[in-house]
Coordinates of C-alpha atoms (C1' of nucleotides) in Angstrom, one line a residue:
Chain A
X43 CA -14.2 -79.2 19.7
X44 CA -10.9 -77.5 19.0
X45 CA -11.6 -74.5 20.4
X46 CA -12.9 -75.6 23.9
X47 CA -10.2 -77.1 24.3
X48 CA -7.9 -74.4 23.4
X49 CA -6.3 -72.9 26.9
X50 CA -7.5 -75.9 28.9
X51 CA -5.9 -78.6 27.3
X52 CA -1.9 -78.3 28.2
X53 CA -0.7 -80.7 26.0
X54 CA -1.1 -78.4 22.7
X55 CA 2.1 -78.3 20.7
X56 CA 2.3 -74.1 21.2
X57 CA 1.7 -74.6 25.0
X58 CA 4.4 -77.5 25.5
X59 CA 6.5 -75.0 23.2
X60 CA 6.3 -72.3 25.9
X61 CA 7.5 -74.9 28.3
X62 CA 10.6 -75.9 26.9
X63 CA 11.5 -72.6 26.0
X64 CA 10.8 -71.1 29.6
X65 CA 13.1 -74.1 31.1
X66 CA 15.3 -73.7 28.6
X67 CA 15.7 -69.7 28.9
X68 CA 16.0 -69.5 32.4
X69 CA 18.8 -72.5 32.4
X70 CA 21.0 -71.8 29.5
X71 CA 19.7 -68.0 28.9
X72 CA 18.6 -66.3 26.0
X73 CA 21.3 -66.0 23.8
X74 CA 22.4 -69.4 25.4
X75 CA 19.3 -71.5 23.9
X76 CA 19.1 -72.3 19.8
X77 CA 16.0 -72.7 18.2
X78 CA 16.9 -75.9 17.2
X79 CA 17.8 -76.6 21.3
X80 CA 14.2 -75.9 22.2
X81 CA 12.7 -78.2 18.8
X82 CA 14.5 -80.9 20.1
X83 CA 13.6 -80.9 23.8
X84 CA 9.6 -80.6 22.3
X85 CA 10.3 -83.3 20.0
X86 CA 9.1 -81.3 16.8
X87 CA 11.7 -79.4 13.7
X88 CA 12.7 -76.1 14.0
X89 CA 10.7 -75.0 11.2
X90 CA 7.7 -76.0 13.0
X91 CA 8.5 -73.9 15.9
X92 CA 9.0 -70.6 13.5
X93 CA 5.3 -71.8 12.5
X94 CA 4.1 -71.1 15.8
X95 CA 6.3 -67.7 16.6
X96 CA 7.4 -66.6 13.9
X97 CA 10.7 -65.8 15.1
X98 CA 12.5 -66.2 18.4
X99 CA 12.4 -62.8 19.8
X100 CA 8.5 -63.2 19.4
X101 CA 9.1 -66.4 21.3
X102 CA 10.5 -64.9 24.4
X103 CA 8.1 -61.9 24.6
X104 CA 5.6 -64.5 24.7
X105 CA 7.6 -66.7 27.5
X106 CA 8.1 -63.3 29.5
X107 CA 4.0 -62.6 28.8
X108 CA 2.7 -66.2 30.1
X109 CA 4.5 -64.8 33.6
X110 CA 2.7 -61.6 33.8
X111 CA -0.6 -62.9 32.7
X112 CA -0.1 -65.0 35.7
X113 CA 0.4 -62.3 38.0
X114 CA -2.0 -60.1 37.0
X115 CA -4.8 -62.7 37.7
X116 CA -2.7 -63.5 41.1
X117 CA -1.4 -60.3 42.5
X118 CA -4.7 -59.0 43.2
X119 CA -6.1 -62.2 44.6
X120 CA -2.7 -62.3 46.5
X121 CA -3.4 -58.9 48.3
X122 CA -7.3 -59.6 48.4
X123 CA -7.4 -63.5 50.0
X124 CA -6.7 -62.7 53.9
X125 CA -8.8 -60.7 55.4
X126 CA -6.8 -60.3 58.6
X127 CA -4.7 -57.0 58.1
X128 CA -2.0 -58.0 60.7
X129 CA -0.7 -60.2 58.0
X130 CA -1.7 -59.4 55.0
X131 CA 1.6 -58.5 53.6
X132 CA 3.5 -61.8 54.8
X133 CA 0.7 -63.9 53.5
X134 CA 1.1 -62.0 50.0
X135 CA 4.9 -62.4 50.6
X136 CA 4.3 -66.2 51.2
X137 CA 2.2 -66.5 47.9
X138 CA 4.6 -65.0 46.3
X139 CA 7.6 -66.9 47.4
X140 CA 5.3 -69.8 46.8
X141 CA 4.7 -68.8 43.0
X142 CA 8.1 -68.6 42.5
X143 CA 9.3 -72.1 44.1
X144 CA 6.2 -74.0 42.5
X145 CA 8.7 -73.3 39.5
X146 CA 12.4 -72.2 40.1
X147 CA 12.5 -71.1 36.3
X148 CA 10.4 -68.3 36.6
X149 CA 13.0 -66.7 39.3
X150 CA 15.6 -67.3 37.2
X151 CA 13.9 -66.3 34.0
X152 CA 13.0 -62.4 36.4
X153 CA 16.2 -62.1 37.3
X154 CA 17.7 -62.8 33.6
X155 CA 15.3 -60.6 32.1
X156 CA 16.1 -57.8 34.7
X157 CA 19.3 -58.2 34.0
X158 CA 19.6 -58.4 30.0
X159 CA 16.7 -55.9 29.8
X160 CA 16.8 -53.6 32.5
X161 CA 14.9 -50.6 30.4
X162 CA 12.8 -52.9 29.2
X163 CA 11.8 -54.6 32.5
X164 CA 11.2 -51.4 34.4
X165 CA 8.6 -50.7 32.1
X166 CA 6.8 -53.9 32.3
X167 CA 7.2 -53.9 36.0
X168 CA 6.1 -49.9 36.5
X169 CA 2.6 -51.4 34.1
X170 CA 2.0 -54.2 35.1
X171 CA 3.0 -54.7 38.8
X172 CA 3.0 -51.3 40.5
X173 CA -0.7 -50.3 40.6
X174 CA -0.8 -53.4 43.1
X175 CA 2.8 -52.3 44.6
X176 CA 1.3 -48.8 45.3
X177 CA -1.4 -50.3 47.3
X178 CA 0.7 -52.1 49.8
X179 CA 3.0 -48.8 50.3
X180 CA 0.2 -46.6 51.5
X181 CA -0.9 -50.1 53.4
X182 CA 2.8 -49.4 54.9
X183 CA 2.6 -45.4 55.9
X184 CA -1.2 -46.0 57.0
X185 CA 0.5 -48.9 59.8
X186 CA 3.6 -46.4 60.9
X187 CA 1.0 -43.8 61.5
X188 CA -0.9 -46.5 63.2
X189 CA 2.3 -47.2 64.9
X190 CA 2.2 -51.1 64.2
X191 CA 5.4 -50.7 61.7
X192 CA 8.2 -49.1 62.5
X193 CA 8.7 -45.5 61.7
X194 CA 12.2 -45.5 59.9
X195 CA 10.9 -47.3 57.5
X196 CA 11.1 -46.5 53.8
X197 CA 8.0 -48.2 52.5
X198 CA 9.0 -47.7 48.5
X199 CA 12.6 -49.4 49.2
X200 CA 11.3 -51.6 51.8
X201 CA 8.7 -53.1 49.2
X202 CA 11.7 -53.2 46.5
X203 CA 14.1 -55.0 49.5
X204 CA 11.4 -57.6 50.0
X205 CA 11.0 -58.5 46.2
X206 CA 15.2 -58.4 46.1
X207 CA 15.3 -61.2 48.5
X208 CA 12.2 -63.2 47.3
X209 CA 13.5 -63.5 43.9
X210 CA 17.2 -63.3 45.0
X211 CA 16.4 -66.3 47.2
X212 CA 14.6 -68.9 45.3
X213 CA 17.3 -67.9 41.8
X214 CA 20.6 -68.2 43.8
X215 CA 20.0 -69.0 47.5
X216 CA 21.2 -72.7 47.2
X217 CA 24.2 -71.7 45.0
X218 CA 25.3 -68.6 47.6
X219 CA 24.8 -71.7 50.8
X220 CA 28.0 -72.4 49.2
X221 CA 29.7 -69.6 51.4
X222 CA 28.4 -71.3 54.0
X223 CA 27.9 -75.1 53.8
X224 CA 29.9 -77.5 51.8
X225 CA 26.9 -80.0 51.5
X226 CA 25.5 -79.3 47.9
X227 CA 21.9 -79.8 48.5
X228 CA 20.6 -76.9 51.2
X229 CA 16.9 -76.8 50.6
X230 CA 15.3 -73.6 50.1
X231 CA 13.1 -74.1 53.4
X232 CA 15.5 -72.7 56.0
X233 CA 16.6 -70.0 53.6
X234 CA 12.5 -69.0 53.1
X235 CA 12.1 -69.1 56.9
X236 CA 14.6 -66.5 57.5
X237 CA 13.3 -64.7 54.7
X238 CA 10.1 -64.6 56.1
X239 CA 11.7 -63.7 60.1
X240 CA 13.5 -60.6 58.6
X241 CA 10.6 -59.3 56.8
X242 CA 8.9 -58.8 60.1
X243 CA 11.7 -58.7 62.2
X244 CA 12.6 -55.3 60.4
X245 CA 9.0 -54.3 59.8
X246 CA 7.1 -54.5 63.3
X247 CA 7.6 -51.6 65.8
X248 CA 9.2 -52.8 69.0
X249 CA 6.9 -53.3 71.6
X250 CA 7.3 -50.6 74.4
Chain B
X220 CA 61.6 -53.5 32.5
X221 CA 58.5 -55.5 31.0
X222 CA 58.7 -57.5 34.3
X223 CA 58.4 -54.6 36.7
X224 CA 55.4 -52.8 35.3
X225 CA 53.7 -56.5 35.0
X226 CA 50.3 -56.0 37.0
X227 CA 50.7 -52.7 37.7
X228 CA 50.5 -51.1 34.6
X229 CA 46.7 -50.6 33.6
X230 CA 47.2 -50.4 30.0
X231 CA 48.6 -53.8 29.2
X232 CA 46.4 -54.9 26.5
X233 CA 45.5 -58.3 28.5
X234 CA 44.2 -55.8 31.1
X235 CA 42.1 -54.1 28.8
X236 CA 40.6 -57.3 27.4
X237 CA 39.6 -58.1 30.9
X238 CA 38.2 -54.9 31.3
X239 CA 36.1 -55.0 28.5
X240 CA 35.3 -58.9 28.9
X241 CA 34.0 -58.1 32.0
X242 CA 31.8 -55.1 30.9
X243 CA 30.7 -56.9 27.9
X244 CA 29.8 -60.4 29.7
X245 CA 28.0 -58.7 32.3
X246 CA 26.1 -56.8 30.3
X247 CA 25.6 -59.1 27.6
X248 CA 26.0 -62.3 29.1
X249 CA 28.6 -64.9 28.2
X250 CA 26.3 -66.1 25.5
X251 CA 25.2 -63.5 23.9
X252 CA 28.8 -61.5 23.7
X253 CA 30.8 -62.9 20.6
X254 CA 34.8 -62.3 20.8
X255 CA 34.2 -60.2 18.1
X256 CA 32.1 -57.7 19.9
X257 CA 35.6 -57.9 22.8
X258 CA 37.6 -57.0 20.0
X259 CA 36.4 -54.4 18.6
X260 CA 36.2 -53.1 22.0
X261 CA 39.4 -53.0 23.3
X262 CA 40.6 -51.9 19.6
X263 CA 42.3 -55.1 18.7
X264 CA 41.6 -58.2 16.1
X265 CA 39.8 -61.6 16.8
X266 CA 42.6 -63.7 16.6
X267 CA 45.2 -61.3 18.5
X268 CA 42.1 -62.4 21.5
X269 CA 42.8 -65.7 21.1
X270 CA 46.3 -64.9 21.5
X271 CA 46.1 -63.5 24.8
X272 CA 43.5 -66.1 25.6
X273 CA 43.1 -69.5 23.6
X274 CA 39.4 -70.1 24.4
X275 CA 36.1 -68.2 25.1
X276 CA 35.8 -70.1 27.8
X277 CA 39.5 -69.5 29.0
X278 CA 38.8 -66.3 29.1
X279 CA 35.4 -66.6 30.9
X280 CA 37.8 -68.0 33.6
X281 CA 40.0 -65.7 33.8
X282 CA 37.7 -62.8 34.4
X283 CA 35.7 -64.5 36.8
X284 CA 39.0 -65.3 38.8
X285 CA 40.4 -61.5 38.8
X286 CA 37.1 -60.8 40.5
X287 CA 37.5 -63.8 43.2
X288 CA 41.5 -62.6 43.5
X289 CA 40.2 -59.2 44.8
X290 CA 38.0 -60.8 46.7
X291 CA 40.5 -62.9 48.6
X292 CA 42.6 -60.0 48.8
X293 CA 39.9 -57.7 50.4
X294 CA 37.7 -60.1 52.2
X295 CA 40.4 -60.7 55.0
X296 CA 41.1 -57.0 54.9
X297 CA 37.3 -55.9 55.7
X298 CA 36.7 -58.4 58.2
X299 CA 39.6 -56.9 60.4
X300 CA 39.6 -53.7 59.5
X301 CA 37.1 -52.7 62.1
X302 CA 38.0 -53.5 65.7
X303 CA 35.1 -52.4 67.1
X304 CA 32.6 -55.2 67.6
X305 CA 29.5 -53.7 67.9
X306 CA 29.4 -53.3 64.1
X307 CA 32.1 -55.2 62.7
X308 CA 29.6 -56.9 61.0
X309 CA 27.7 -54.0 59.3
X310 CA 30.7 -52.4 58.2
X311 CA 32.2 -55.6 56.4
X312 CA 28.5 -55.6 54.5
X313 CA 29.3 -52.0 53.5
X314 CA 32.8 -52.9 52.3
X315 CA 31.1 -55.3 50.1
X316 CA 28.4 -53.1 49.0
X317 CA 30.8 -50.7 48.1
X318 CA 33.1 -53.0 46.1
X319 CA 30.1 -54.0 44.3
X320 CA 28.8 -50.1 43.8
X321 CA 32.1 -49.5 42.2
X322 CA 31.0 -51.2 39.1
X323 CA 28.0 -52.7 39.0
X324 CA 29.5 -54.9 36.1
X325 CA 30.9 -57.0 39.5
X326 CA 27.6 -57.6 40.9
X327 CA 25.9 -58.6 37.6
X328 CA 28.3 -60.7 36.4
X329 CA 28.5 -62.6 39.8
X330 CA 24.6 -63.0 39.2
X331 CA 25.3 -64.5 36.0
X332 CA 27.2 -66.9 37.0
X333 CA 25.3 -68.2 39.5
X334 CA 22.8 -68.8 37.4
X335 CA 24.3 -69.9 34.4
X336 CA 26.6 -72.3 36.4
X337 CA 25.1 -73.4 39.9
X338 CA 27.3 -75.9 40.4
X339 CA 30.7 -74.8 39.4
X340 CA 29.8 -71.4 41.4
X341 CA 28.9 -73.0 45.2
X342 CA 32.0 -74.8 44.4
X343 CA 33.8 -71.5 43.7
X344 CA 32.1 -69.7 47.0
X345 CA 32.6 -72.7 48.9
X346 CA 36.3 -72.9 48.6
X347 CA 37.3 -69.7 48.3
X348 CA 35.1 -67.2 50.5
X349 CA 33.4 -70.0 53.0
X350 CA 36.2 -70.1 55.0
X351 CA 36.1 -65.8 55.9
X352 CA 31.8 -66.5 56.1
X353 CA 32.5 -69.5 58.8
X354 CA 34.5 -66.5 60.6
X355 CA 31.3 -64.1 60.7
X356 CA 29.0 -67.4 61.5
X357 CA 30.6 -68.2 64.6
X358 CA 30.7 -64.7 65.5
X359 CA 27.4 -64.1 65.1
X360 CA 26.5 -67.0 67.2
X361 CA 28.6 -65.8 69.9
X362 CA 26.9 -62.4 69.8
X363 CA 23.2 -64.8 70.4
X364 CA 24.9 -66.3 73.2
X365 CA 26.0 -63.0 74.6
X366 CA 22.2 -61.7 74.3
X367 CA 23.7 -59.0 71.7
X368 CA 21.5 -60.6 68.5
X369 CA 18.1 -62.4 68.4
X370 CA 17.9 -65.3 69.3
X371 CA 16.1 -66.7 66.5
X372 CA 18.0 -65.3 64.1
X373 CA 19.6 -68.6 62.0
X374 CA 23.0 -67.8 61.4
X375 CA 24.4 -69.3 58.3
X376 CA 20.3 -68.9 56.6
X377 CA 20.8 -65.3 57.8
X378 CA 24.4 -64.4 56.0
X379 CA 23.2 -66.5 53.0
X380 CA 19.9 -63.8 52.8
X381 CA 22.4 -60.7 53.5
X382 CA 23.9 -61.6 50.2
X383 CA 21.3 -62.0 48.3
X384 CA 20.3 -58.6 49.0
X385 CA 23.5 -56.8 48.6
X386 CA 24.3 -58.6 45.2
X387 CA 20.4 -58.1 44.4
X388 CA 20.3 -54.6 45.1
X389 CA 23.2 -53.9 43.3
X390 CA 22.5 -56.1 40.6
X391 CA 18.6 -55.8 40.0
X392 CA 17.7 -52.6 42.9
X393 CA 17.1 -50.0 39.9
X394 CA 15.3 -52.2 37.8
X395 CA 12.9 -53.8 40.7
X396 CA 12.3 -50.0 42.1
X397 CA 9.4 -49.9 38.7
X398 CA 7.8 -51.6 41.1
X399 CA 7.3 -48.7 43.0
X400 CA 8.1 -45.8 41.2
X401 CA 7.8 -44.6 37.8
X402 CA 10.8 -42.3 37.3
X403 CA 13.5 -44.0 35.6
X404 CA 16.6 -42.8 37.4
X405 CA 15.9 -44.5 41.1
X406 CA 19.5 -43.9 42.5
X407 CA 20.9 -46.8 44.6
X408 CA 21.1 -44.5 47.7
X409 CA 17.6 -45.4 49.5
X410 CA 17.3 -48.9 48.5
X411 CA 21.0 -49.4 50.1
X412 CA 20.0 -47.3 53.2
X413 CA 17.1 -49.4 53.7
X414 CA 19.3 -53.1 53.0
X415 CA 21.7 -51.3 55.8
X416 CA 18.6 -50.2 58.2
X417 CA 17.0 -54.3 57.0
X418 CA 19.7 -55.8 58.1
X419 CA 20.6 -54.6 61.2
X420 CA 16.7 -54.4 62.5
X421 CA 16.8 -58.0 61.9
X422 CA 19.6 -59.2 63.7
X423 CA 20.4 -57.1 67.3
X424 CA 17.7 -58.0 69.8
X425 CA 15.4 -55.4 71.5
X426 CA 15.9 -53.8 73.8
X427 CA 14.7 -54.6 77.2
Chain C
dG28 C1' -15.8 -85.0 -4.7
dC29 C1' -13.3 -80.7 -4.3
dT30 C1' -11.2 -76.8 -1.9
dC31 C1' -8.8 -74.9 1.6
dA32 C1' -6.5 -74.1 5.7
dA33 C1' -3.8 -76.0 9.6
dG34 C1' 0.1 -78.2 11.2
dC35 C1' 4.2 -80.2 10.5
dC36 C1' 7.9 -81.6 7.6
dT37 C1' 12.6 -81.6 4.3
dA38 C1' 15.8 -78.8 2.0
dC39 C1' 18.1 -74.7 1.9
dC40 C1' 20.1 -69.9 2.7
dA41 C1' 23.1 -66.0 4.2
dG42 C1' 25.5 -64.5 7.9
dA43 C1' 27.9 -64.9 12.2
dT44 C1' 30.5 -67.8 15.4
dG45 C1' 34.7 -69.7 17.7
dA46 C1' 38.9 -71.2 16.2
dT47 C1' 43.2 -72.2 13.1
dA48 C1' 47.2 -71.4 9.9
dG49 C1' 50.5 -68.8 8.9
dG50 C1' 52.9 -64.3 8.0
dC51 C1' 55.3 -60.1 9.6
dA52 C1' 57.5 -56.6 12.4
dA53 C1' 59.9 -55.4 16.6
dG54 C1' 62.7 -56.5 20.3
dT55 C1' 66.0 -59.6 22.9
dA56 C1' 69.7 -62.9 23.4
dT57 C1' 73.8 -65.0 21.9
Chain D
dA297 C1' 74.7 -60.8 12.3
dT298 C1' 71.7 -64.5 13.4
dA299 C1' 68.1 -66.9 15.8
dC300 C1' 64.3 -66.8 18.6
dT301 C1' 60.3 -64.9 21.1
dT302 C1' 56.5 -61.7 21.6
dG303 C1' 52.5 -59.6 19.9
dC304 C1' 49.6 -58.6 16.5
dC305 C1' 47.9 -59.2 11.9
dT306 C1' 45.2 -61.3 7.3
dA307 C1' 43.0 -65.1 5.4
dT308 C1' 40.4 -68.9 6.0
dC309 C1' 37.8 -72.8 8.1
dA310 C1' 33.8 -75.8 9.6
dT311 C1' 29.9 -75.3 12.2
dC312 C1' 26.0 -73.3 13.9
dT313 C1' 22.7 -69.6 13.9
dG314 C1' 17.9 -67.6 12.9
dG315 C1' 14.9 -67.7 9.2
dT316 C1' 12.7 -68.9 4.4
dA317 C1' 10.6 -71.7 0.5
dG318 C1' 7.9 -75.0 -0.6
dG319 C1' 5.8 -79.7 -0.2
dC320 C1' 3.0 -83.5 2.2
dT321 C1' -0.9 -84.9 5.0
dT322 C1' -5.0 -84.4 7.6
dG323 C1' -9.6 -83.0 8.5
dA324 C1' -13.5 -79.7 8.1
dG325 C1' -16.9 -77.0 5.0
dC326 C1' -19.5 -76.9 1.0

DNA sequence: GCTCAAGCCTACCAGATGATAGGCAAGTAT
DNA sequence: ATACTTGCCTATCATCTGGTAGGCTTGAGC
């Protein structure tokens, strides 16, 4: 009985554990979160939590690995869902924003890691993510041959560009409206739209 | 004499615990750097730190606020250095990339912060650098008016999104590019040829 | 019934942390 | 010369850190 529940149920100690400690991580940062900071908010002793990783480095690789096991069952499903090629690299761009902004945490927990890791991150980025990164840059020279993109284009850095503003965006976008707006509470939604506007808007050859 | 070289002498020993602080909490984060790890840095003991600066946190403030002093030195300074319209605006972006390429300590640490402390941060932008981005707001909507940009370009969304991928590239460009490439030592040159190229695809309207 | 492992607990540890107290040398002012 | 300030030091503090040792309870297997 134990064991079918195990992975569906979501309200096992270890999975509620990985919870906290993602929230917590991506709000206060590594260094920035105790053990005994992450016990509390799951309601259990700090020893308790050692019993389940058995120490906190081990913790966070498993925080950081509960995000790529995620994407690697998404990204291909991502890239593989529309069949229309016009598209196909918006829609993947919309799943993606929408991955991140179903959770605000897991931006902030990318850009942290990227930032306190950035050896480390390459490398789990290069394995994990850029088999599927690879397919959408020869997606990119096969449409400026085609002559649907345009041809100054630098697919590698245009694909890195993209990914700087989707997680750039949902992380810090309502903090950097302050240079803007005074009112405290911009949504994300027009910041996403113009996202999405000059992904195309620098992508799509003009029409002659 | 002490009075005259005050600020511009680069060796003062308050300078070089900025310096260091700055290096150090970028790097590390404010967390995760202890003021013992500063110390030893600049050469000095704990408590002479404390001297200098009576808090952690004190000093947190003060580093962050020589960064926003340049900024409100320079930010006036880029906006009118360039008479010339037609780019005025893309030359005031590479001033800022530039500042931030000159030690991409800047850009992480502003990053940081954001993320650390949302709140306290849009306070910070808003008061301090809203009033130069209201400048660049109403001159882009001019420039709509005048036919020059897009007209669905959202002006205040669309600065907002230029930042995110100036600090972003900076900040994260080298360690995003394993996305795309598996060589280690991704320069920034391409990625901020292609933010450059991004940007301005984006924003004037075609031609008719 | 007995054994055993799982899951969580209390009690405790060594080391690091931010911060304080107070001393001492050098320079400046009176 | 004396008194005071500046700048740095040594010694020490209470607190918190990640982590360990070992005990209690529950439930399943035999």
């Amino acid at each position: 009985m134990k064991e079918i529940d195990q992975g569906a149920e979501h309200n096992t100690v270890k999975e509620r554990i990985l919870k906290e400690a993602l929230r917590l991580f991506s709000e206060k940062g590594f260094e920035g979160t105790s053990l005994q900071a992450i016990a509390d908010a799951v309601g259990i002793q700090k020893p308790s939590l050692i019993y389940h990783f058995p120490s906190k480095e081990n913790l966070r690789q498993n925080v950081v690995e509960s995000l790529i096991v995620y994407w690697k069952n998404e990204l291909p499903r991502m890239l593989t869902t529309s069949q229309d090629d016009s598209n196909r690299l918006v829609s993947t761009m919309t799943s993606l924003v929408n991955f991140f902004m179903e959770d605000v945490n897991r931006a902030r927990l990318v850009v942290r890691e990227m930032i306190d890791r950035p050896e480390e991150t390459f490398s789990v980025l290069n394995e994990h993510v850029s088999p599927w990164t690879r397919l959408i840059g020869d997606y990119l020279r096969m449409g400026q041959q085609g002559g649907i993109y345009k041809k100054d284009v630098d697919p590698n850095a245009y694909i890195v560009q993209v990914m700087v503003m989707v997680v750039g965006t949902v992380a810090m976008g309502t903090v950097i409206s302050g240079m803007v707006s005074a009112s405290t509470d911009i949504s994300h939604g027009p910041l996403i739209k113009e996202l999405v506007r000059i992904v195309q808007a620098s992508l799509y050859a003009d029409k002659k």
